[in-house]
Coordinates of C-alpha atoms in Angstrom, one line a residue:
Chain A
X21 CA 9.1 -29.4 40.9
X22 CA 6.7 -29.8 37.9
X23 CA 7.9 -26.4 36.6
X24 CA 11.4 -27.4 36.5
X25 CA 10.6 -30.5 34.5
X26 CA 8.7 -28.3 32.0
X27 CA 11.7 -26.0 31.9
X28 CA 14.0 -28.9 31.3
X29 CA 11.8 -30.0 28.4
X30 CA 11.8 -26.5 27.0
X31 CA 15.6 -26.2 27.2
X32 CA 16.0 -29.6 25.6
X33 CA 13.9 -28.6 22.7
X34 CA 15.9 -25.4 22.2
X35 CA 19.0 -27.6 22.5
X36 CA 17.8 -29.9 19.7
X37 CA 16.9 -26.8 17.6
X38 CA 13.2 -27.8 17.6
X39 CA 10.7 -25.0 17.4
X40 CA 8.5 -24.0 20.3
X41 CA 4.8 -24.1 19.3
X42 CA 1.9 -22.1 20.7
X43 CA 0.5 -24.9 22.9
X44 CA 4.0 -25.8 24.3
X45 CA 4.9 -24.7 27.8
X46 CA 7.2 -21.7 27.7
X47 CA 8.8 -19.5 30.4
X48 CA 6.8 -16.3 31.0
X49 CA 9.7 -14.1 30.1
X50 CA 10.1 -16.0 26.8
X51 CA 6.5 -15.3 26.0
X52 CA 6.8 -11.6 27.0
X53 CA 9.9 -11.2 25.0
X54 CA 8.3 -12.6 21.9
X55 CA 5.1 -10.6 22.3
X56 CA 7.3 -7.5 22.6
X57 CA 9.5 -8.3 19.6
X58 CA 6.8 -9.7 17.2
X59 CA 4.4 -6.8 17.9
X60 CA 7.1 -4.3 17.5
X61 CA 7.9 -5.9 14.2
X62 CA 4.2 -5.9 13.2
X63 CA 3.8 -2.2 14.2
X64 CA 7.0 -1.4 12.1
X65 CA 5.4 -2.9 9.0
X66 CA 2.2 -0.8 9.6
X67 CA 3.9 2.4 10.4
X68 CA 6.4 1.7 7.6
X69 CA 3.5 2.0 5.2
X70 CA 3.3 5.7 5.9
X71 CA 6.6 7.1 4.7
X72 CA 6.4 5.0 1.5
X73 CA 2.7 5.6 1.0
X74 CA 3.6 9.2 1.1
X75 CA 4.9 8.9 -2.5
X76 CA 2.3 6.6 -4.1
X77 CA 0.2 9.6 -5.4
X78 CA 3.4 11.3 -6.7
X79 CA 5.4 8.4 -8.2
X80 CA 7.1 9.6 -11.4
X81 CA 5.9 6.9 -13.7
X82 CA 3.0 4.5 -13.8
X83 CA 5.3 1.5 -13.5
X84 CA 6.9 2.9 -10.3
X85 CA 3.4 3.7 -9.0
X86 CA 2.3 0.1 -9.4
X87 CA 5.4 -1.3 -7.9
X88 CA 5.1 1.0 -4.9
X89 CA 1.5 0.1 -4.4
X90 CA 2.3 -3.6 -4.5
X91 CA 5.1 -3.0 -2.0
X92 CA 3.0 -1.1 0.5
X93 CA 0.3 -3.7 0.2
X94 CA 2.9 -6.4 1.0
X95 CA 4.0 -4.4 4.1
X96 CA 0.3 -4.5 5.2
X97 CA 0.3 -8.2 4.6
X98 CA 3.4 -8.7 6.7
X99 CA 1.8 -6.7 9.5
X100 CA -1.2 -9.1 9.3
X101 CA 0.9 -12.3 9.5
X102 CA 2.9 -10.9 12.4
X103 CA -0.2 -9.8 14.4
X104 CA -1.5 -13.3 13.9
X105 CA 1.8 -14.8 15.1
X106 CA 1.7 -12.5 18.2
X107 CA -2.0 -13.5 18.8
X108 CA -0.9 -17.2 19.2
X109 CA 0.9 -16.0 22.4
X110 CA -2.3 -15.0 24.0
X111 CA -2.8 -11.3 23.2
X112 CA -5.5 -9.8 21.0
X113 CA -5.0 -7.5 18.0
X114 CA -7.0 -4.8 19.8
X115 CA -4.6 -4.9 22.7
X116 CA -1.6 -4.8 20.3
X117 CA -3.0 -1.8 18.4
X118 CA -3.9 0.0 21.5
X119 CA -0.3 -0.5 22.8
X120 CA 1.0 1.1 19.6
X121 CA -1.4 4.1 19.8
X122 CA -0.7 4.8 23.5
X123 CA 3.0 4.6 22.8
X124 CA 3.5 1.6 25.1
X125 CA 4.8 -0.5 22.2
X126 CA 7.6 0.7 19.9
X127 CA 8.1 0.4 16.2
X128 CA 11.3 0.7 14.2
X129 CA 12.7 4.2 14.7
X130 CA 13.8 4.3 11.1
X131 CA 10.2 5.2 10.1
X132 CA 10.4 8.4 12.1
X133 CA 12.6 9.8 9.4
X134 CA 10.8 11.7 6.5
X135 CA 10.7 10.7 2.8
X136 CA 11.5 14.0 1.3
X137 CA 12.2 13.1 -2.3
X138 CA 11.4 10.3 -4.6
X139 CA 15.0 8.9 -4.1
X140 CA 14.0 8.2 -0.5
X141 CA 11.7 5.5 -1.8
X142 CA 14.8 3.9 -3.5
X143 CA 16.9 4.4 -0.3
X144 CA 14.2 2.8 1.9
X145 CA 13.9 -0.3 -0.4
X146 CA 17.7 -0.7 -0.8
X147 CA 19.0 0.3 2.7
X148 CA 16.1 -0.1 5.1
X149 CA 14.7 -3.2 3.6
X150 CA 18.2 -4.4 3.2
X151 CA 19.0 -4.0 6.8
X152 CA 15.7 -5.5 7.8
X153 CA 16.4 -8.6 5.7
X154 CA 19.7 -9.2 7.6
X155 CA 17.6 -9.5 10.7
X156 CA 14.8 -11.4 9.1
X157 CA 16.9 -14.0 7.4
X158 CA 18.2 -14.9 10.8
X159 CA 14.7 -14.9 12.2
X160 CA 13.6 -17.7 9.8
X161 CA 15.5 -19.9 12.2
X162 CA 14.1 -18.3 15.4
X163 CA 12.9 -20.7 18.0
X164 CA 9.2 -19.8 18.1
X165 CA 7.5 -21.7 15.2
X166 CA 4.8 -19.2 14.1
X167 CA 7.3 -16.4 14.0
X168 CA 9.9 -18.4 12.1
X169 CA 7.2 -19.5 9.5
X170 CA 5.9 -15.9 9.1
X171 CA 9.5 -14.9 8.4
X172 CA 10.0 -17.3 5.6
X173 CA 7.2 -15.8 3.6
X174 CA 8.2 -12.2 4.5
X175 CA 11.8 -12.7 3.5
X176 CA 10.8 -13.7 0.0
X177 CA 8.9 -10.5 -0.5
X178 CA 11.5 -8.3 1.3
X179 CA 14.3 -9.4 -1.0
X180 CA 12.1 -8.3 -4.0
X181 CA 11.5 -5.0 -2.2
X182 CA 15.2 -4.5 -1.8
X183 CA 15.9 -5.2 -5.4
X184 CA 13.3 -2.7 -6.5
X185 CA 14.7 -0.1 -4.2
X186 CA 18.2 -0.6 -5.5
X187 CA 16.9 -0.4 -9.0
X188 CA 15.3 2.9 -8.3
X189 CA 18.7 4.2 -7.1
X190 CA 20.5 2.7 -10.0
X191 CA 18.3 4.5 -12.5
X192 CA 18.6 7.8 -10.6
X193 CA 22.4 7.4 -10.3
X194 CA 22.8 7.1 -14.1
X195 CA 20.2 9.7 -14.8
X196 CA 20.4 13.5 -15.1
X197 CA 22.7 15.4 -12.7
X198 CA 19.7 16.4 -10.7
X199 CA 18.6 12.8 -10.4
X200 CA 22.0 11.7 -9.3
X201 CA 22.2 14.5 -6.7
X202 CA 18.8 13.3 -5.4
X203 CA 20.1 9.8 -5.0
X204 CA 23.3 10.9 -3.3
X205 CA 21.3 13.1 -0.9
X206 CA 19.0 10.1 -0.1
X207 CA 21.9 7.8 0.8
X208 CA 23.5 10.7 2.9
X209 CA 20.3 10.9 4.9
X210 CA 19.4 7.2 5.2
X211 CA 22.8 5.5 5.7
X212 CA 23.3 6.2 9.4
X213 CA 19.7 5.6 10.4
X214 CA 19.9 2.3 8.5
X215 CA 23.0 1.2 10.5
X216 CA 21.1 2.1 13.7
X217 CA 18.3 -0.3 12.8
X218 CA 20.4 -3.1 14.1
X219 CA 20.1 -1.6 17.6
X220 CA 22.7 -0.5 20.1
X221 CA 26.1 -2.1 20.3
X222 CA 26.2 -5.5 21.8
X223 CA 27.4 -4.3 25.2
X224 CA 24.6 -1.8 25.4
X225 CA 21.8 -4.0 24.1
X226 CA 19.4 -4.7 27.0
X227 CA 17.4 -7.5 25.5
X228 CA 20.1 -9.3 23.6
X229 CA 21.4 -11.8 26.1
X230 CA 18.1 -13.6 26.7
X231 CA 17.2 -13.4 23.0
X232 CA 20.4 -15.3 22.2
X233 CA 20.0 -17.8 25.0
X234 CA 16.4 -18.6 23.9
X235 CA 17.6 -18.8 20.3
X236 CA 15.1 -16.0 19.3
X237 CA 18.1 -14.2 18.0
X238 CA 21.0 -16.1 16.5
X239 CA 23.4 -13.3 15.7
X240 CA 24.3 -10.2 17.6
X241 CA 23.5 -6.6 16.6
X242 CA 27.1 -5.8 15.8
X243 CA 27.6 -9.0 13.8
X244 CA 24.5 -8.2 11.7
X245 CA 25.6 -4.5 11.3
X246 CA 29.0 -5.6 10.0
X247 CA 27.4 -8.0 7.5
X248 CA 25.1 -5.2 6.2
X249 CA 28.0 -2.8 5.7
X250 CA 30.1 -5.5 3.9
X251 CA 27.2 -6.2 1.6
X252 CA 26.0 -2.7 0.9
X253 CA 29.2 -0.7 0.3
X254 CA 30.1 -2.5 -2.9
X255 CA 26.5 -2.0 -4.1
X256 CA 26.9 1.7 -3.7
X257 CA 30.2 1.7 -5.5
X258 CA 28.8 -0.1 -8.5
X259 CA 26.2 2.6 -9.1
X260 CA 28.6 5.4 -8.4
X261 CA 27.2 6.6 -5.1
X262 CA 29.3 7.4 -2.0
X263 CA 28.6 6.1 1.5
X264 CA 28.8 9.1 3.8
X265 CA 31.4 7.7 6.2
X266 CA 34.9 9.2 6.2
X267 CA 36.2 6.3 8.4
X268 CA 35.1 3.6 6.0
X269 CA 38.0 1.4 5.0
X270 CA 38.4 -2.2 3.9
X271 CA 40.2 -4.3 6.5
X272 CA 41.9 -7.2 4.8
X273 CA 42.6 -9.1 8.0
X274 CA 38.9 -9.3 9.0
X275 CA 37.7 -9.5 5.3
X276 CA 35.3 -6.7 6.1
X277 CA 35.0 -3.0 6.4
X278 CA 36.0 -0.9 9.3
X279 CA 33.4 1.9 9.7
X280 CA 32.5 4.9 11.8
X281 CA 30.3 5.1 14.8
X282 CA 26.6 6.0 14.3
X283 CA 25.4 9.0 16.3
X284 CA 23.9 7.1 19.2
X285 CA 22.7 10.3 20.8
X286 CA 20.5 10.8 17.8
X287 CA 19.4 7.2 18.0
X288 CA 18.2 7.5 21.6
X289 CA 16.6 10.8 20.9
X290 CA 14.5 9.3 18.1
X291 CA 13.5 6.4 20.3
X292 CA 12.5 8.9 23.0
X293 CA 10.1 10.5 20.6
X294 CA 12.2 13.4 19.2
X295 CA 12.7 12.1 15.7
X296 CA 11.5 14.3 12.8
X297 CA 8.2 12.4 12.3
X298 CA 7.4 10.6 15.5
X299 CA 4.4 12.8 16.2
X300 CA 3.2 12.7 12.6
X301 CA 3.4 8.9 12.3
X302 CA 1.5 8.3 15.5
X303 CA -1.0 11.0 14.7
X304 CA -1.7 9.4 11.3
X305 CA -2.3 5.9 12.9
X306 CA -4.5 7.4 15.6
X307 CA -6.5 9.4 13.1
X308 CA -7.0 6.3 10.9
X309 CA -8.0 4.2 13.9
X310 CA -10.5 6.9 15.2
X311 CA -12.0 7.6 11.9
X312 CA -12.3 3.9 11.1
X313 CA -14.2 3.2 14.4
X314 CA -17.7 3.7 12.9
X315 CA -16.8 1.4 10.0
X316 CA -15.6 -1.4 12.3
X317 CA -18.7 -1.0 14.5
X318 CA -20.9 -1.2 11.4
X319 CA -19.2 -4.4 10.2
X320 CA -19.5 -5.9 13.7
X321 CA -23.2 -4.9 14.0
X322 CA -23.9 -6.3 10.5
X323 CA -22.2 -9.6 11.4
X324 CA -24.1 -9.8 14.7
X325 CA -27.4 -9.4 12.9
X326 CA -26.5 -12.1 10.4
X327 CA -25.7 -14.5 13.3
X328 CA -29.0 -13.8 14.9
X329 CA -30.8 -14.6 11.7
X330 CA -28.9 -17.9 11.5
X331 CA -30.1 -18.9 15.0
X332 CA -33.7 -18.1 14.2
Chain B
X1283 CA -12.5 13.8 -35.4
X1284 CA -11.7 10.9 -37.8
X1285 CA -12.3 7.4 -36.6
X1286 CA -8.8 6.8 -35.4
X1287 CA -8.9 10.0 -33.3
X1288 CA -12.3 9.0 -32.0
X1289 CA -11.0 5.6 -31.1
X1290 CA -8.0 7.1 -29.3
X1291 CA -10.3 9.4 -27.4
X1292 CA -12.7 6.6 -26.4
X1293 CA -9.8 4.5 -25.0
X1294 CA -8.6 7.6 -23.1
X1295 CA -12.0 7.8 -21.4
X1296 CA -11.7 4.3 -20.1
X1297 CA -8.1 4.7 -19.1
X1298 CA -8.5 8.0 -17.3
X1299 CA -11.4 6.8 -15.3
X1300 CA -9.4 3.9 -14.0
X1301 CA -6.4 6.1 -13.4
X1302 CA -8.3 8.7 -11.4
X1303 CA -10.3 6.2 -9.4
X1304 CA -7.2 4.2 -8.6
X1305 CA -5.5 7.4 -7.5
X1306 CA -8.3 8.2 -5.1
X1307 CA -8.3 4.7 -3.7
X1308 CA -4.5 4.8 -3.3
X1309 CA -4.9 7.9 -1.0
X1310 CA -6.3 5.5 1.6
X1311 CA -3.1 3.4 1.6
X1312 CA -1.9 3.2 5.2
X1313 CA -4.9 5.1 6.5
X1314 CA -7.7 2.5 6.1
X1315 CA -10.3 1.8 8.8
X1316 CA -8.6 -1.4 9.6
X1317 CA -5.7 -3.4 8.3
X1318 CA -7.6 -5.9 6.1
X1319 CA -9.5 -3.2 4.4
X1320 CA -6.4 -1.1 4.0
X1321 CA -4.8 -3.9 2.1
X1322 CA -8.0 -4.5 0.0
X1323 CA -8.2 -0.9 -1.1
X1324 CA -4.5 -0.7 -2.0
X1325 CA -5.0 -3.9 -4.0
X1326 CA -8.0 -2.6 -5.9
X1327 CA -6.1 0.7 -6.5
X1328 CA -3.3 -1.4 -8.0
X1329 CA -5.7 -3.3 -10.3
X1330 CA -7.2 0.0 -11.5
X1331 CA -3.9 1.6 -12.2
X1332 CA -2.8 -1.6 -13.9
X1333 CA -5.8 -1.3 -16.2
X1334 CA -5.2 2.3 -16.8
X1335 CA -1.6 1.5 -17.7
X1336 CA -2.6 -1.1 -20.3
X1337 CA -5.3 1.1 -21.8
X1338 CA -2.9 4.0 -22.1
X1339 CA -0.4 1.9 -23.8
X1340 CA -3.1 0.9 -26.3
X1341 CA -4.2 4.5 -26.7
X1342 CA -0.6 5.6 -27.4
X1343 CA -0.2 2.9 -30.1
X1344 CA -3.5 4.0 -31.7
X1345 CA -2.4 7.6 -31.7
X1346 CA 0.8 6.7 -33.4
X1347 CA 2.7 9.8 -32.5
X1348 CA 5.4 8.2 -30.4
X1349 CA 3.9 9.1 -27.1
X1350 CA 4.1 6.6 -24.2
X1351 CA 1.6 5.7 -21.5
X1352 CA 3.5 8.0 -19.1
X1353 CA 3.3 10.9 -21.6
X1354 CA -0.4 10.4 -21.7
X1355 CA -0.8 10.1 -17.9
X1356 CA 1.6 12.8 -16.9
X1357 CA 1.7 15.4 -19.6
X1358 CA -2.0 16.1 -20.4
X1359 CA -3.8 18.9 -18.7
X1360 CA -7.2 19.1 -16.9
X1361 CA -9.2 19.7 -20.1
X1362 CA -7.6 16.8 -21.9
X1363 CA -8.7 14.2 -19.3
X1364 CA -12.0 12.4 -20.0
X1365 CA -12.5 10.4 -16.7
X1366 CA -16.0 10.4 -15.3
X1367 CA -16.9 13.1 -12.9
X1368 CA -17.8 10.5 -10.3
X1369 CA -14.2 9.0 -10.3
X1370 CA -12.6 12.3 -9.3
X1371 CA -14.8 13.0 -6.3
X1372 CA -13.0 13.1 -3.0
X1373 CA -12.7 10.6 -0.2
X1374 CA -14.9 12.6 2.2
X1375 CA -15.2 9.4 4.4
X1376 CA -15.2 5.7 3.9
X1377 CA -18.9 5.8 2.9
X1378 CA -18.1 8.2 0.0
X1379 CA -15.3 6.0 -1.2
X1380 CA -17.5 2.9 -1.1
X1381 CA -20.4 4.5 -2.9
X1382 CA -18.2 6.0 -5.6
X1383 CA -16.4 2.7 -6.1
X1384 CA -19.6 0.7 -6.1
X1385 CA -21.4 2.8 -8.7
X1386 CA -18.3 2.7 -10.9
X1387 CA -17.7 -1.0 -10.4
X1388 CA -21.3 -1.8 -11.3
X1389 CA -20.9 0.3 -14.5
X1390 CA -17.6 -1.3 -15.5
X1391 CA -18.9 -4.8 -14.7
X1392 CA -21.6 -4.4 -17.4
X1393 CA -19.5 -2.3 -19.7
X1394 CA -16.6 -4.9 -19.8
X1395 CA -19.0 -7.7 -20.5
X1396 CA -20.0 -5.9 -23.7
X1397 CA -16.5 -4.8 -24.6
X1398 CA -15.4 -8.4 -24.6
X1399 CA -16.9 -8.6 -28.1
X1400 CA -15.5 -5.3 -29.3
X1401 CA -13.9 -5.4 -32.8
X1402 CA -10.9 -3.8 -31.2
X1403 CA -9.2 -7.0 -30.3
X1404 CA -6.8 -5.4 -27.8
X1405 CA -9.6 -3.7 -26.1
X1406 CA -11.6 -6.9 -26.0
X1407 CA -8.7 -8.8 -24.4
X1408 CA -8.3 -6.0 -21.8
X1409 CA -12.0 -6.2 -21.1
X1410 CA -11.8 -9.9 -20.4
X1411 CA -8.9 -9.4 -18.0
X1412 CA -10.3 -6.3 -16.4
X1413 CA -13.7 -7.9 -16.2
X1414 CA -12.4 -10.6 -13.9
X1415 CA -10.9 -8.0 -11.6
X1416 CA -14.0 -5.9 -11.7
X1417 CA -16.1 -8.9 -10.7
X1418 CA -14.1 -9.1 -7.5
X1419 CA -14.2 -5.3 -6.9
X1420 CA -18.0 -5.2 -7.3
X1421 CA -18.4 -8.1 -4.9
X1422 CA -16.3 -6.3 -2.4
X1423 CA -18.0 -2.9 -2.7
X1424 CA -21.5 -4.4 -2.9
X1425 CA -20.8 -6.3 0.3
X1426 CA -19.6 -3.0 2.0
X1427 CA -22.8 -1.2 0.7
X1428 CA -24.9 -3.8 2.5
X1429 CA -22.7 -3.8 5.6
X1430 CA -22.8 0.0 6.0
X1431 CA -26.4 0.3 5.0
X1432 CA -27.5 -2.4 7.4
X1433 CA -24.9 -1.9 10.1
X1434 CA -25.4 0.9 12.6
X1435 CA -27.5 4.0 12.5
X1436 CA -24.4 6.1 11.9
X1437 CA -23.1 4.0 9.1
X1438 CA -26.5 4.0 7.4
X1439 CA -26.7 7.8 7.7
X1440 CA -23.2 8.3 6.3
X1441 CA -24.0 5.9 3.4
X1442 CA -27.2 7.7 2.6
X1443 CA -25.5 11.1 2.6
X1444 CA -22.8 9.8 0.3
X1445 CA -25.5 8.3 -1.9
X1446 CA -27.4 11.5 -2.1
X1447 CA -24.4 13.5 -3.1
X1448 CA -22.8 11.1 -5.5
X1449 CA -26.0 10.1 -7.3
X1450 CA -25.8 13.4 -9.2
X1451 CA -22.8 12.1 -11.1
X1452 CA -24.3 8.9 -12.3
X1453 CA -25.8 10.1 -15.6
X1454 CA -22.3 11.3 -16.5
X1455 CA -21.1 7.7 -16.4
X1456 CA -23.2 7.0 -19.5
X1457 CA -22.4 10.2 -21.4
X1458 CA -21.3 9.7 -25.0
X1459 CA -20.2 12.1 -27.7
X1460 CA -20.9 12.0 -31.4
X1461 CA -17.7 10.3 -32.3
X1462 CA -18.5 7.5 -29.7
X1463 CA -21.6 6.9 -31.7
X1464 CA -19.6 6.4 -34.9
X1465 CA -17.4 3.9 -33.0
X1466 CA -20.5 2.0 -31.8
X1467 CA -21.5 1.6 -35.5
X1468 CA -18.0 0.3 -36.3
X1469 CA -18.4 -2.3 -33.5
X1470 CA -15.6 -0.9 -31.4
X1471 CA -17.4 1.0 -28.6
X1472 CA -20.4 0.0 -26.5
X1473 CA -23.6 2.0 -26.7
X1474 CA -23.9 2.9 -23.0
X1475 CA -27.7 3.1 -23.3
X1476 CA -27.6 -0.7 -23.8
X1477 CA -26.2 -1.3 -20.3
X1478 CA -28.2 1.2 -18.4
X1479 CA -31.0 -1.2 -17.4
X1480 CA -28.6 -3.9 -16.3
X1481 CA -26.6 -1.3 -14.3
X1482 CA -29.8 0.0 -12.7
X1483 CA -30.9 -3.5 -11.8
X1484 CA -27.6 -4.1 -10.0
X1485 CA -27.8 -0.8 -8.3
X1486 CA -31.4 -1.2 -7.2
X1487 CA -30.7 -4.7 -5.7
X1488 CA -27.9 -3.3 -3.6
X1489 CA -29.9 -0.2 -2.6
X1490 CA -32.6 -2.5 -1.3
X1491 CA -30.2 -4.6 0.8
X1492 CA -28.6 -1.4 2.0
X1493 CA -31.9 0.2 2.9
X1494 CA -31.1 3.3 0.7
X1495 CA -33.6 5.7 -0.8
X1496 CA -33.2 7.8 -3.9
X1497 CA -32.3 11.5 -3.2
X1498 CA -35.1 14.0 -3.5
X1499 CA -33.0 16.1 -5.8
X1500 CA -32.4 14.2 -9.0
X1501 CA -30.3 16.8 -10.8
X1502 CA -27.5 15.3 -12.8
X1503 CA -24.2 17.0 -13.6
X1504 CA -22.4 16.4 -16.9
X1505 CA -19.4 17.4 -18.9
X1506 CA -16.6 14.8 -18.5
X1507 CA -17.0 13.6 -22.1
X1508 CA -15.9 17.1 -23.2
X1509 CA -13.2 17.2 -20.6
X1510 CA -15.2 19.6 -18.3
X1511 CA -14.5 18.5 -14.8
X1512 CA -15.2 19.5 -11.2
X1513 CA -12.5 21.5 -9.4
X1514 CA -11.1 18.4 -7.7
X1515 CA -9.4 17.0 -10.8
X1516 CA -6.9 19.8 -11.1
X1517 CA -5.5 19.3 -7.7
X1518 CA -5.4 15.5 -8.2
X1519 CA -3.4 16.0 -11.4
X1520 CA -1.1 18.6 -9.8
X1521 CA -0.1 16.0 -7.2
X1522 CA 0.1 13.1 -9.6
X1523 CA 2.1 14.9 -12.3
X1524 CA 4.4 17.3 -10.5
X1525 CA 7.5 15.2 -10.3
X1526 CA 7.3 13.8 -13.8
X1527 CA 6.8 17.3 -15.1
X1528 CA 9.6 18.8 -13.1
X1529 CA 12.1 16.7 -15.0
X1530 CA 10.3 16.0 -18.3
X1531 CA 13.3 14.4 -20.0
X1532 CA 14.2 12.1 -17.1
X1533 CA 13.9 8.3 -17.1
X1534 CA 12.6 6.8 -13.8

C-alpha cells in the first residue's frame, strides 16, 4: 500500500498546484510522458536551427544577419536547457540524441517544411514562434518544476523572436511589389502548417487526456489553436497580408474567428516522414553528429588525461 | 591614394576580415560537433559580424560618399575586398576552422591592443570593445588547439594537417601597402611588424601545448592587401550578396 500513499501525495501536490521536483516520487507514466514531451521539445529547437540557419549566410542586410545569428544561437540555448530538464528525469543526453537520430523520438513537424525565400524567416518568427509561444506560455505553469522554469526563460526570448519575425514581414509587406509578393507567398505556405503545430483536434489527440490530468498541459489543442488564430489574423490585416483561408470569418457570439480545417492528411503524412524536408533534416543532424565524433572523442581523451595528471 | 582614401582602405581591411571570418564560422550554425560548441561558434560569428558592421559604418563615414555599411558589404566585388587570405579559407573540418580562427584571433588580439591608442578615436574605441571579445575568442580557440593537439591520434593528425596547410597564409596577415605606412606615420594604423614577435610568441606557446611542428614547406602566399584572393572568396560573396543584389533598391 506504500505506492498508493505516494500516489496520494503526488495527486495532492498537483491539487495544490505545487510543482513536482526531480527527487519527488512520480508515476512511471508521468515520467515517461515528460521525457517524451521535453525531449521532443528539445529536438525541435535543435532541428529548428536548420531551416533558419539556412538563411544566415544569405541574409539581405548585416542587421538581419546579426539578428538571425542571435536567434539561432538562442534556439540552441533552448535545446540545451531542455535537454538538461529531461536529464533530471533519469535519461542521458546521449540517449536523447540517439533517439532523435534513429527516428524513435519526434520533433515538431513544422521544421520539415523548407525555407524557400527570405520571407520564410519572417514567417517562421511570426507564425511558428507565435504558435510555439501559445504552448510555451501555458507550459510556464506546467506541473514539472524544471520544465516550467526552463519555459520561463525560453518564453522571454521567444517573444522577442516573434516580434523580429513580424517586423521582417512588416518591412517586406510595405516594400517593393516583389517583396510584398514574397511575404504573401510565405504566409500562404506557413499558415496551415502553423495551425497544425497545436496537434490534432482534441478528440483525436492521443496524449492529451493524461497531460491535462497531470497538469502538464493546461489548455487543449483546440483552445490554443483558437487563441492563435484570434491573435494572428488582425496582425496580418494590419500589414496588409491575407490569411489563406476562405472560411475565415469573425464570430461575434464567441468573440473569436471561425476558420477552416487544416489538411490533416498532410499533417499525418509529414509526421510519417513524408514532409518535404524530413530526410534532409535528419541527414543534416546525422552528418553533424558523425563528423563531430572525433572532436568529442578528442575532448574526452584530453579531459581524461588531465584528470590522471591531477591524481598523480 | 590620399590619406583619407588610405584610411578608408585600412578600415575596410579590418572590416572585411571580420566579415569573412564571421561568415565562415556562421556556416557551422546548426552543424557543430556538439551543441555547446555549435552555440559557441555561432556566438563568435555574431561578435565578428558585429565588429565588421561597426567598422564598415566607420569606413562609410570616412569615405563620405553616402554609402552605408550594407552598400560596402553587399555591393563590392571580389577585387575590392581586402580581407586576409586566411579568413576566406574553407571549413574543411573542425580542425581547419579552429586553426584558422586561432591564428586570426592571436593576430587580432595583439593588433587591437595597439589600435587602442590609434589617433582615429572611433577605431580606438572599436578596438577596446573588439579587444574584449577577441580575448574570449582567443581563449576559446587556444583551448581547442590544445585539446585537439593533445586529444587523440586522429585529432592530432587532423590538427597538424590543417596547420601545415594554413600556415602558408600567415605572412599575409601582416601584409601592408605603401598607404598603410603613411597611416602608421600619422598614428592611425599599426605597423604590423611591431606585433609580429608577440603574435609568434602566442603561437609558439600554443604549438608547444598542442604538440605541433612547423610544416616542412614554408612557402607563403600573399595578395590580399591588393585585393588578390584565393578562388574561395568569390563563391562566399556570391552566396552572401545574391539577395541584396537581386533587389538593390529594397529596404530589408
